[in-house]
mmCIF file of C-alpha atoms and ligand atoms in Angstrom:
data_model
loop_
_atom_site.group_PDB
_atom_site.id
_atom_site.type_symbol
_atom_site.label_atom_id
_atom_site.label_comp_id
_atom_site.label_asym_id
_atom_site.label_seq_id
_atom_site.Cartn_x
_atom_site.Cartn_y
_atom_site.Cartn_z
ATOM 1 C CA ASP B 27 -1.578 27.053 13.709
ATOM 2 C CA GLU B 28 -3.638 29.276 15.904
ATOM 3 C CA LYS B 29 -4.941 27.600 19.049
ATOM 4 C CA LEU B 30 -8.514 26.598 18.378
ATOM 5 C CA ALA B 31 -10.558 28.491 20.990
ATOM 6 C CA LEU B 32 -13.732 26.476 20.425
ATOM 7 C CA PRO B 33 -14.438 23.076 22.006
ATOM 8 C CA VAL B 34 -15.577 20.014 20.092
ATOM 9 C CA GLY B 35 -19.354 20.030 19.948
ATOM 10 C CA VAL B 36 -20.042 23.656 19.081
ATOM 11 C CA THR B 37 -22.449 24.056 16.183
ATOM 12 C CA LEU B 38 -21.283 24.970 12.689
ATOM 13 C CA ASP B 39 -23.153 28.246 13.024
ATOM 14 C CA ARG B 40 -21.279 29.169 16.217
ATOM 15 C CA PHE B 41 -17.993 28.211 14.563
ATOM 16 C CA ILE B 42 -18.694 30.350 11.480
ATOM 17 C CA LYS B 43 -19.556 33.326 13.701
ATOM 18 C CA TRP B 44 -16.379 32.815 15.779
ATOM 19 C CA ASN B 45 -14.287 32.556 12.628
ATOM 20 C CA GLN B 46 -15.732 35.794 11.266
ATOM 21 C CA GLN B 47 -14.957 37.835 14.406
ATOM 22 C CA ASP B 48 -11.290 37.984 13.346
ATOM 23 C CA PHE B 49 -12.352 40.006 10.305
ATOM 24 C CA PRO B 50 -13.904 43.198 11.742
ATOM 25 C CA PHE B 51 -14.685 44.477 8.259
ATOM 26 C CA ALA B 52 -16.227 41.180 7.148
ATOM 27 C CA THR B 53 -19.674 41.718 5.697
ATOM 28 C CA GLY B 54 -20.846 38.240 6.667
ATOM 29 C CA GLU B 55 -21.444 37.278 3.048
ATOM 30 C CA LEU B 56 -18.978 34.378 3.052
ATOM 31 C CA SER B 57 -20.427 33.231 6.384
ATOM 32 C CA GLN B 58 -23.890 33.223 4.838
ATOM 33 C CA LEU B 59 -22.587 31.357 1.781
ATOM 34 C CA LEU B 60 -21.125 28.644 4.018
ATOM 35 C CA ARG B 61 -24.469 28.350 5.823
ATOM 36 C CA ASP B 62 -26.239 28.008 2.457
ATOM 37 C CA ILE B 63 -23.918 25.124 1.522
ATOM 38 C CA ALA B 64 -24.605 23.437 4.877
ATOM 39 C CA LEU B 65 -28.364 23.788 4.293
ATOM 40 C CA ALA B 66 -28.137 22.133 0.868
ATOM 41 C CA ALA B 67 -25.954 19.389 2.370
ATOM 42 C CA LYS B 68 -28.672 18.645 4.963
ATOM 43 C CA ILE B 69 -31.295 18.365 2.222
ATOM 44 C CA VAL B 70 -29.112 16.163 -0.003
ATOM 45 C CA ASN B 71 -28.225 14.042 3.027
ATOM 46 C CA ARG B 72 -31.916 13.351 3.571
ATOM 47 C CA GLU B 73 -32.368 12.385 -0.101
ATOM 48 C CA VAL B 74 -29.258 10.159 -0.058
ATOM 49 C CA ASN B 75 -30.457 8.394 3.081
ATOM 50 C CA ARG B 76 -33.890 7.811 1.552
ATOM 51 C CA ALA B 77 -32.466 6.530 -1.764
ATOM 52 C CA GLY B 78 -33.923 3.101 -2.414
ATOM 53 C CA LEU B 79 -36.982 3.747 -0.284
ATOM 54 C CA VAL B 80 -38.477 6.378 -2.531
ATOM 55 C CA ASP B 81 -37.967 5.356 -6.152
ATOM 56 C CA ILE B 82 -35.282 7.963 -6.868
ATOM 57 C CA THR B 83 -32.300 5.694 -7.363
ATOM 58 C CA GLY B 84 -31.263 4.112 -10.612
ATOM 59 C CA ALA B 85 -30.250 5.961 -13.754
ATOM 60 C CA SER B 86 -32.712 8.661 -14.711
ATOM 61 C CA GLY B 87 -32.029 7.883 -18.346
ATOM 62 C CA ALA B 88 -30.855 11.426 -19.041
ATOM 63 C CA ALA B 89 -27.094 11.778 -19.523
ATOM 64 C CA ASN B 90 -25.237 14.752 -18.019
ATOM 65 C CA CYS B 91 -22.987 17.017 -20.079
ATOM 66 C CA GLN B 92 -20.126 14.568 -19.473
ATOM 67 C CA GLY B 93 -22.112 11.904 -21.331
ATOM 68 C CA GLU B 94 -22.251 9.807 -18.153
ATOM 69 C CA SER B 95 -25.565 8.131 -17.341
ATOM 70 C CA GLN B 96 -27.063 10.362 -14.689
ATOM 71 C CA GLN B 97 -28.376 8.901 -11.461
ATOM 72 C CA LYS B 98 -31.485 10.683 -10.283
ATOM 73 C CA LEU B 99 -29.712 11.649 -7.049
ATOM 74 C CA ASP B 100 -27.111 13.474 -9.149
ATOM 75 C CA VAL B 101 -29.881 15.611 -10.573
ATOM 76 C CA ILE B 102 -31.528 16.142 -7.202
ATOM 77 C CA ALA B 103 -28.250 17.130 -5.554
ATOM 78 C CA HIS B 104 -27.489 19.521 -8.407
ATOM 79 C CA ILE B 105 -30.907 21.162 -8.154
ATOM 80 C CA ARG B 106 -30.702 21.466 -4.355
ATOM 81 C CA PHE B 107 -27.293 23.111 -4.385
ATOM 82 C CA MET B 108 -28.233 25.434 -7.267
ATOM 83 C CA ARG B 109 -31.389 26.487 -5.402
ATOM 84 C CA ALA B 110 -29.623 27.000 -2.042
ATOM 85 C CA LEU B 111 -26.794 29.006 -3.596
ATOM 86 C CA THR B 112 -29.174 31.087 -5.726
ATOM 87 C CA ASN B 113 -31.709 31.774 -2.960
ATOM 88 C CA GLY B 114 -28.950 32.487 -0.430
ATOM 89 C CA GLY B 115 -28.070 35.533 -2.530
ATOM 90 C CA GLU B 116 -24.287 35.391 -2.005
ATOM 91 C CA VAL B 117 -23.323 33.628 -5.268
ATOM 92 C CA ALA B 118 -23.271 35.379 -8.651
ATOM 93 C CA GLY B 119 -22.467 32.317 -10.785
ATOM 94 C CA ILE B 120 -21.897 28.556 -10.579
ATOM 95 C CA VAL B 121 -19.970 25.927 -12.526
ATOM 96 C CA SER B 122 -21.400 22.466 -11.853
ATOM 97 C CA GLU B 123 -20.283 19.056 -13.103
ATOM 98 C CA GLU B 124 -23.886 18.543 -14.165
ATOM 99 C CA GLU B 125 -24.046 21.547 -16.521
ATOM 100 C CA GLU B 126 -21.853 22.297 -19.549
ATOM 101 C CA GLU B 127 -22.356 26.051 -19.295
ATOM 102 C CA ILE B 128 -21.891 28.551 -16.468
ATOM 103 C CA LEU B 129 -25.089 28.990 -14.445
ATOM 104 C CA TYR B 130 -26.121 32.633 -13.797
ATOM 105 C CA THR B 131 -27.930 33.008 -10.479
ATOM 106 C CA GLY B 132 -29.125 36.538 -11.231
ATOM 107 C CA ASN B 133 -27.388 37.746 -8.050
ATOM 108 C CA ASP B 134 -25.172 40.117 -10.045
ATOM 109 C CA GLN B 135 -24.372 42.172 -6.918
ATOM 110 C CA ALA B 136 -22.951 39.056 -5.194
ATOM 111 C CA ARG B 137 -19.192 38.844 -4.627
ATOM 112 C CA TYR B 138 -18.647 35.085 -4.930
ATOM 113 C CA VAL B 139 -18.667 32.310 -7.523
ATOM 114 C CA VAL B 140 -18.743 28.569 -6.799
ATOM 115 C CA ALA B 141 -17.463 25.505 -8.662
ATOM 116 C CA ILE B 142 -19.152 22.325 -7.457
ATOM 117 C CA ASP B 143 -19.479 18.606 -7.993
ATOM 118 C CA PRO B 144 -22.929 18.165 -6.425
ATOM 119 C CA LEU B 145 -22.654 14.405 -6.037
ATOM 120 C CA ASP B 146 -19.348 12.744 -6.904
ATOM 121 C CA GLY B 147 -19.096 8.975 -7.129
ATOM 122 C CA SER B 148 -22.770 8.690 -7.996
ATOM 123 C CA SER B 149 -22.215 5.301 -9.710
ATOM 124 C CA ASN B 150 -21.960 4.030 -6.122
ATOM 125 C CA ILE B 151 -25.452 5.144 -5.106
ATOM 126 C CA ASP B 152 -27.209 1.888 -5.999
ATOM 127 C CA VAL B 153 -24.645 -0.199 -4.105
ATOM 128 C CA ASN B 154 -24.843 1.881 -0.943
ATOM 129 C CA VAL B 155 -21.249 3.120 -1.013
ATOM 130 C CA SER B 156 -20.336 6.550 0.401
ATOM 131 C CA ILE B 157 -20.685 9.506 -1.998
ATOM 132 C CA GLY B 158 -19.775 13.154 -1.681
ATOM 133 C CA THR B 159 -20.165 16.804 -2.653
ATOM 134 C CA ILE B 160 -17.037 18.857 -3.429
ATOM 135 C CA PHE B 161 -17.098 22.685 -3.598
ATOM 136 C CA SER B 162 -14.708 25.550 -4.297
ATOM 137 C CA ILE B 163 -15.327 29.291 -3.701
ATOM 138 C CA TYR B 164 -13.710 32.323 -5.392
ATOM 139 C CA ARG B 165 -14.200 36.069 -5.058
ATOM 140 C CA ARG B 166 -15.326 37.219 -8.522
ATOM 141 C CA ILE B 167 -12.966 39.494 -10.490
ATOM 142 C CA SER B 168 -15.626 40.915 -12.831
ATOM 143 C CA PRO B 169 -17.430 44.136 -11.760
ATOM 144 C CA LEU B 170 -20.265 43.839 -9.208
ATOM 145 C CA GLY B 171 -23.641 44.485 -10.811
ATOM 146 C CA THR B 172 -22.709 42.661 -14.023
ATOM 147 C CA PRO B 173 -23.224 38.986 -14.923
ATOM 148 C CA VAL B 174 -20.234 36.743 -14.121
ATOM 149 C CA VAL B 175 -17.757 35.926 -16.880
ATOM 150 C CA LEU B 176 -15.650 32.860 -17.649
ATOM 151 C CA ASP B 177 -12.517 34.433 -16.126
ATOM 152 C CA ASP B 178 -14.238 34.532 -12.724
ATOM 153 C CA PHE B 179 -13.911 30.713 -12.756
ATOM 154 C CA LEU B 180 -10.432 30.444 -14.313
ATOM 155 C CA GLN B 181 -8.484 32.351 -11.633
ATOM 156 C CA GLY B 182 -6.477 29.251 -10.701
ATOM 157 C CA GLY B 183 -6.230 27.085 -7.580
ATOM 158 C CA THR B 184 -4.307 29.560 -5.435
ATOM 159 C CA ALA B 185 -7.122 32.139 -5.831
ATOM 160 C CA GLN B 186 -9.654 29.960 -3.989
ATOM 161 C CA ILE B 187 -10.873 31.619 -0.783
ATOM 162 C CA ALA B 188 -12.661 28.538 0.573
ATOM 163 C CA ALA B 189 -13.107 24.868 -0.324
ATOM 164 C CA GLY B 190 -14.532 21.722 1.180
ATOM 165 C CA TYR B 191 -16.572 18.577 0.852
ATOM 166 C CA VAL B 192 -19.527 16.735 2.342
ATOM 167 C CA LEU B 193 -19.156 12.967 2.786
ATOM 168 C CA TYR B 194 -22.491 11.107 2.939
ATOM 169 C CA GLY B 195 -21.161 7.998 4.654
ATOM 170 C CA THR B 196 -21.776 6.020 7.854
ATOM 171 C CA SER B 197 -22.169 9.516 9.221
ATOM 172 C CA THR B 198 -22.389 12.714 7.224
ATOM 173 C CA VAL B 199 -19.455 15.074 7.680
ATOM 174 C CA LEU B 200 -18.777 18.557 6.305
ATOM 175 C CA VAL B 201 -15.051 19.388 6.092
ATOM 176 C CA TYR B 202 -13.916 22.817 4.873
ATOM 177 C CA THR B 203 -11.243 25.503 4.988
ATOM 178 C CA THR B 204 -11.262 29.289 4.503
ATOM 179 C CA GLY B 205 -7.462 29.349 4.459
ATOM 180 C CA ARG B 206 -7.052 29.190 8.260
ATOM 181 C CA GLY B 207 -6.840 25.436 8.800
ATOM 182 C CA VAL B 208 -9.294 22.594 8.186
ATOM 183 C CA ASN B 209 -12.243 21.757 10.433
ATOM 184 C CA GLY B 210 -14.721 18.866 10.259
ATOM 185 C CA PHE B 211 -18.354 18.868 11.391
ATOM 186 C CA THR B 212 -20.550 15.815 11.918
ATOM 187 C CA TYR B 213 -24.279 16.009 11.192
ATOM 188 C CA GLU B 214 -26.849 15.061 13.844
ATOM 189 C CA ALA B 215 -29.973 14.513 11.745
ATOM 190 C CA SER B 216 -32.340 14.396 14.717
ATOM 191 C CA LEU B 217 -31.305 17.959 15.578
ATOM 192 C CA GLY B 218 -30.645 19.120 12.013
ATOM 193 C CA GLU B 219 -27.267 20.498 13.084
ATOM 194 C CA PHE B 220 -23.598 20.040 12.156
ATOM 195 C CA PHE B 221 -21.345 19.877 15.252
ATOM 196 C CA LEU B 222 -17.578 20.476 15.343
ATOM 197 C CA SER B 223 -16.086 16.964 15.568
ATOM 198 C CA HIS B 224 -12.650 17.273 13.900
ATOM 199 C CA PRO B 225 -11.013 20.580 14.962
ATOM 200 C CA MET B 226 -7.924 21.760 13.046
ATOM 201 C CA ILE B 227 -7.310 18.529 11.106
ATOM 202 C CA ARG B 228 -3.628 17.788 10.400
ATOM 203 C CA THR B 229 -2.895 14.993 7.906
ATOM 204 C CA PRO B 230 0.044 12.641 8.725
ATOM 205 C CA GLU B 231 3.369 13.506 7.065
ATOM 206 C CA ASP B 232 3.619 9.926 5.747
ATOM 207 C CA GLY B 233 1.266 6.998 5.294
ATOM 208 C CA ALA B 234 0.932 3.322 4.366
ATOM 209 C CA ILE B 235 -2.317 3.394 2.353
ATOM 210 C CA TYR B 236 -2.492 3.852 -1.420
ATOM 211 C CA SER B 237 -5.689 4.407 -3.381
ATOM 212 C CA VAL B 238 -5.609 3.760 -7.132
ATOM 213 C CA ASN B 239 -7.597 1.786 -9.698
ATOM 214 C CA GLU B 240 -5.029 -0.955 -10.318
ATOM 215 C CA GLY B 241 -7.186 -2.228 -13.162
ATOM 216 C CA ASN B 242 -5.651 0.596 -15.231
ATOM 217 C CA LEU B 243 -2.078 -0.277 -14.156
ATOM 218 C CA PRO B 244 -0.722 -1.268 -17.605
ATOM 219 C CA ALA B 245 -1.792 2.116 -18.993
ATOM 220 C CA PHE B 246 -0.067 4.199 -16.281
ATOM 221 C CA PRO B 247 3.191 6.105 -16.911
ATOM 222 C CA GLY B 248 6.296 4.049 -15.992
ATOM 223 C CA GLY B 249 7.150 6.128 -12.912
ATOM 224 C CA ILE B 250 3.673 5.538 -11.467
ATOM 225 C CA ARG B 251 3.906 1.780 -12.067
ATOM 226 C CA THR B 252 7.286 1.832 -10.270
ATOM 227 C CA TYR B 253 5.792 3.725 -7.324
ATOM 228 C CA ILE B 254 2.859 1.290 -7.053
ATOM 229 C CA ASP B 255 5.320 -1.634 -7.092
ATOM 230 C CA ARG B 256 7.140 0.032 -4.187
ATOM 231 C CA CYS B 257 3.857 0.370 -2.263
ATOM 232 C CA ARG B 258 3.339 -3.370 -2.701
ATOM 233 C CA GLU B 259 6.906 -4.222 -1.656
ATOM 234 C CA ARG B 260 6.368 -2.188 1.520
ATOM 235 C CA ASN B 261 3.081 -4.020 2.190
ATOM 236 C CA TYR B 262 1.071 -0.830 2.154
ATOM 237 C CA ALA B 263 -2.700 -1.308 2.340
ATOM 238 C CA ALA B 264 -4.548 -0.956 -0.982
ATOM 239 C CA ARG B 265 -7.805 0.904 -0.309
ATOM 240 C CA TYR B 266 -9.895 2.103 -3.282
ATOM 241 C CA ILE B 267 -13.581 2.862 -2.737
ATOM 242 C CA GLY B 268 -14.205 4.251 -6.215
ATOM 243 C CA SER B 269 -15.582 7.362 -4.535
ATOM 244 C CA LEU B 270 -13.033 10.167 -4.370
ATOM 245 C CA VAL B 271 -14.432 11.887 -1.288
ATOM 246 C CA GLY B 272 -14.456 8.606 0.678
ATOM 247 C CA ASP B 273 -10.886 7.721 -0.290
ATOM 248 C CA PHE B 274 -9.695 11.293 0.298
ATOM 249 C CA HIS B 275 -11.299 11.625 3.759
ATOM 250 C CA ARG B 276 -9.794 8.351 5.012
ATOM 251 C CA ASN B 277 -6.321 9.294 3.735
ATOM 252 C CA LEU B 278 -6.656 12.810 5.229
ATOM 253 C CA LEU B 279 -7.263 11.356 8.702
ATOM 254 C CA LYS B 280 -5.019 8.278 8.567
ATOM 255 C CA GLY B 281 -2.308 9.272 6.077
ATOM 256 C CA GLY B 282 -2.014 7.839 2.574
ATOM 257 C CA ILE B 283 -2.101 8.800 -1.082
ATOM 258 C CA TYR B 284 -4.823 8.833 -3.739
ATOM 259 C CA LEU B 285 -3.691 8.551 -7.350
ATOM 260 C CA TYR B 286 -5.634 9.176 -10.546
ATOM 261 C CA PRO B 287 -2.886 9.001 -13.214
ATOM 262 C CA PRO B 288 -3.229 9.721 -16.922
ATOM 263 C CA THR B 289 -3.841 6.725 -19.209
ATOM 264 C CA ALA B 290 -3.693 6.403 -23.004
ATOM 265 C CA LYS B 291 -7.504 6.644 -23.064
ATOM 266 C CA ALA B 292 -7.535 9.614 -20.671
ATOM 267 C CA PRO B 293 -4.276 11.561 -21.189
ATOM 268 C CA GLN B 294 -5.322 14.123 -18.540
ATOM 269 C CA GLY B 295 -6.787 11.519 -16.191
ATOM 270 C CA LYS B 296 -10.500 11.496 -15.342
ATOM 271 C CA LEU B 297 -10.896 13.991 -12.492
ATOM 272 C CA ARG B 298 -11.951 17.596 -13.027
ATOM 273 C CA LEU B 299 -9.612 20.447 -12.074
ATOM 274 C CA LEU B 300 -12.121 23.086 -10.948
ATOM 275 C CA TYR B 301 -14.463 21.083 -8.712
ATOM 276 C CA GLU B 302 -12.478 17.986 -7.710
ATOM 277 C CA CYS B 303 -8.692 18.580 -7.846
ATOM 278 C CA TYR B 304 -8.369 22.265 -6.846
ATOM 279 C CA PRO B 305 -10.699 22.211 -3.790
ATOM 280 C CA LEU B 306 -9.229 18.993 -2.369
ATOM 281 C CA ALA B 307 -5.688 20.257 -3.048
ATOM 282 C CA PHE B 308 -6.390 23.559 -1.220
ATOM 283 C CA LEU B 309 -7.970 21.765 1.731
ATOM 284 C CA ASN B 310 -5.242 19.119 1.871
ATOM 285 C CA GLU B 311 -2.423 21.712 1.881
ATOM 286 C CA GLN B 312 -4.249 23.554 4.683
ATOM 287 C CA ALA B 313 -4.099 20.276 6.662
ATOM 288 C CA GLY B 314 -0.343 19.912 5.994
ATOM 289 C CA GLY B 315 -0.703 17.606 2.981
ATOM 290 C CA ALA B 316 0.379 17.979 -0.661
ATOM 291 C CA ALA B 317 -1.208 17.635 -4.103
ATOM 292 C CA SER B 318 0.411 17.376 -7.523
ATOM 293 C CA ASN B 319 -0.388 16.616 -11.148
ATOM 294 C CA GLY B 320 2.850 14.586 -11.247
ATOM 295 C CA PHE B 321 4.978 17.522 -12.369
ATOM 296 C CA GLN B 322 3.930 20.572 -10.349
ATOM 297 C CA ARG B 323 1.938 21.756 -7.344
ATOM 298 C CA LEU B 324 -1.699 21.042 -8.242
ATOM 299 C CA LEU B 325 -2.898 24.487 -7.131
ATOM 300 C CA GLU B 326 -0.579 26.073 -9.708
ATOM 301 C CA VAL B 327 -1.851 24.020 -12.666
ATOM 302 C CA PRO B 328 -3.379 26.694 -14.936
ATOM 303 C CA ALA B 329 -7.146 26.540 -15.509
ATOM 304 C CA GLN B 330 -8.093 26.914 -19.177
ATOM 305 C CA SER B 331 -11.651 25.557 -19.271
ATOM 306 C CA VAL B 332 -14.311 24.857 -16.659
ATOM 307 C CA HIS B 333 -14.536 21.060 -17.176
ATOM 308 C CA GLN B 334 -10.801 20.533 -17.750
ATOM 309 C CA ARG B 335 -9.427 17.213 -16.506
ATOM 310 C CA CYS B 336 -6.197 16.862 -14.528
ATOM 311 C CA PRO B 337 -4.117 13.946 -13.187
ATOM 312 C CA LEU B 338 -4.218 13.937 -9.370
ATOM 313 C CA TYR B 339 -1.774 12.676 -6.733
ATOM 314 C CA ILE B 340 -2.922 13.864 -3.304
ATOM 315 C CA GLY B 341 -2.238 12.925 0.317
ATOM 316 C CA SER B 342 0.636 12.734 2.805
ATOM 317 C CA PRO B 343 3.400 15.095 1.638
ATOM 318 C CA ARG B 344 6.185 12.522 1.777
ATOM 319 C CA MET B 345 4.188 10.151 -0.446
ATOM 320 C CA VAL B 346 3.275 12.848 -2.991
ATOM 321 C CA ARG B 347 6.914 13.963 -3.199
ATOM 322 C CA GLU B 348 7.986 10.354 -3.840
ATOM 323 C CA VAL B 349 5.468 10.051 -6.688
ATOM 324 C CA GLU B 350 6.784 13.282 -8.245
ATOM 325 C CA GLU B 351 10.349 11.914 -8.064
ATOM 326 C CA ALA B 352 9.360 8.439 -9.365
HETATM 327 P P1 LIG V 1 -12.474 4.788 -11.837
HETATM 328 C C1 LIG V 1 -16.301 8.599 -9.456
HETATM 329 O O1 LIG V 1 -16.859 8.493 -10.756
HETATM 330 C C2 LIG V 1 -14.969 9.328 -9.594
HETATM 331 O O2 LIG V 1 -15.167 10.578 -10.166
HETATM 332 C C3 LIG V 1 -14.300 9.440 -8.232
HETATM 333 O O3 LIG V 1 -15.217 9.653 -7.214
HETATM 334 C C4 LIG V 1 -13.589 8.108 -8.100
HETATM 335 O O4 LIG V 1 -12.448 8.153 -7.255
HETATM 336 C C5 LIG V 1 -13.162 7.827 -9.539
HETATM 337 O O5 LIG V 1 -14.080 8.530 -10.392
HETATM 338 C C6 LIG V 1 -13.242 6.355 -9.868
HETATM 339 O O6 LIG V 1 -12.832 6.244 -11.233
HETATM 340 O O7 LIG V 1 -11.995 5.077 -13.234
HETATM 341 O O8 LIG V 1 -11.360 4.221 -10.968
HETATM 342 O O9 LIG V 1 -13.739 3.995 -11.755
#
């Protein structure tokens, strides 16, 4: 890992500029795209923190393309990120959990496409539990100057050039990677700035925390049930927030494993490959962690459709390997 030359406390903007200097031919487009994501995160953070004061919480009645009842904040977060990514000019197309079809930004000259879950865990909004945004960035493979195509989004996990999340929790943090390590930034709302707070995050090799919905235990594959029994025998801590970004962030910093296994009802699990599993797997590997679908490296699971589901086992490498062998 290269020695981080920047001290804790530098702004996100300074960090992005420093990161870019290593690429003399960089056009600054990815840097601008990262700034656009940070801008949308600041706006969504303000809406999340106001939820309950202004009547924007509670189901909006409309259901999203997944058939899930849509919280108004889901819709607001989706709109804010779509607007920021479109107006920023660096994104040619977007796949969002909230929309069945690919969204064309009209920026056909732009080099990048984004897959995003604008607000994951939104069923937790009304009970004041942490929620998060997860994003994944690819360089498009279709010709500049033309509208994006489906294949731009189905390049597979190892083609990602950047990925990250925003956790709207006791504090709001932005954690991302561009393939050169993982850095975390904490938001200071009074200044409207993200500041470097977690430089070059490395996740522990092993852990003693497991995150799984044990209510589904009888439906899990035998090997998973065996592994969960072993976690109990070893007195591991069971921590399950029901909000992926919250569980993931804690395990990233403290060590642990998050499991979303397949069940009879959901043979591919519940989580989405493009904008939940792939970005967190890329980021976690960059921090020294591992991610699997139970049989293979998660990043190498082929992408066939934009809302494809995938089982997810992600966290400390020793724990993920044990699940794969279970
Ligand atoms: P279950 C939230 O809906 C989510 O997508 C993740 O954030 C969370 O970890 C998971 O689903 C919870 O799912 O089936 O355990 O309620």
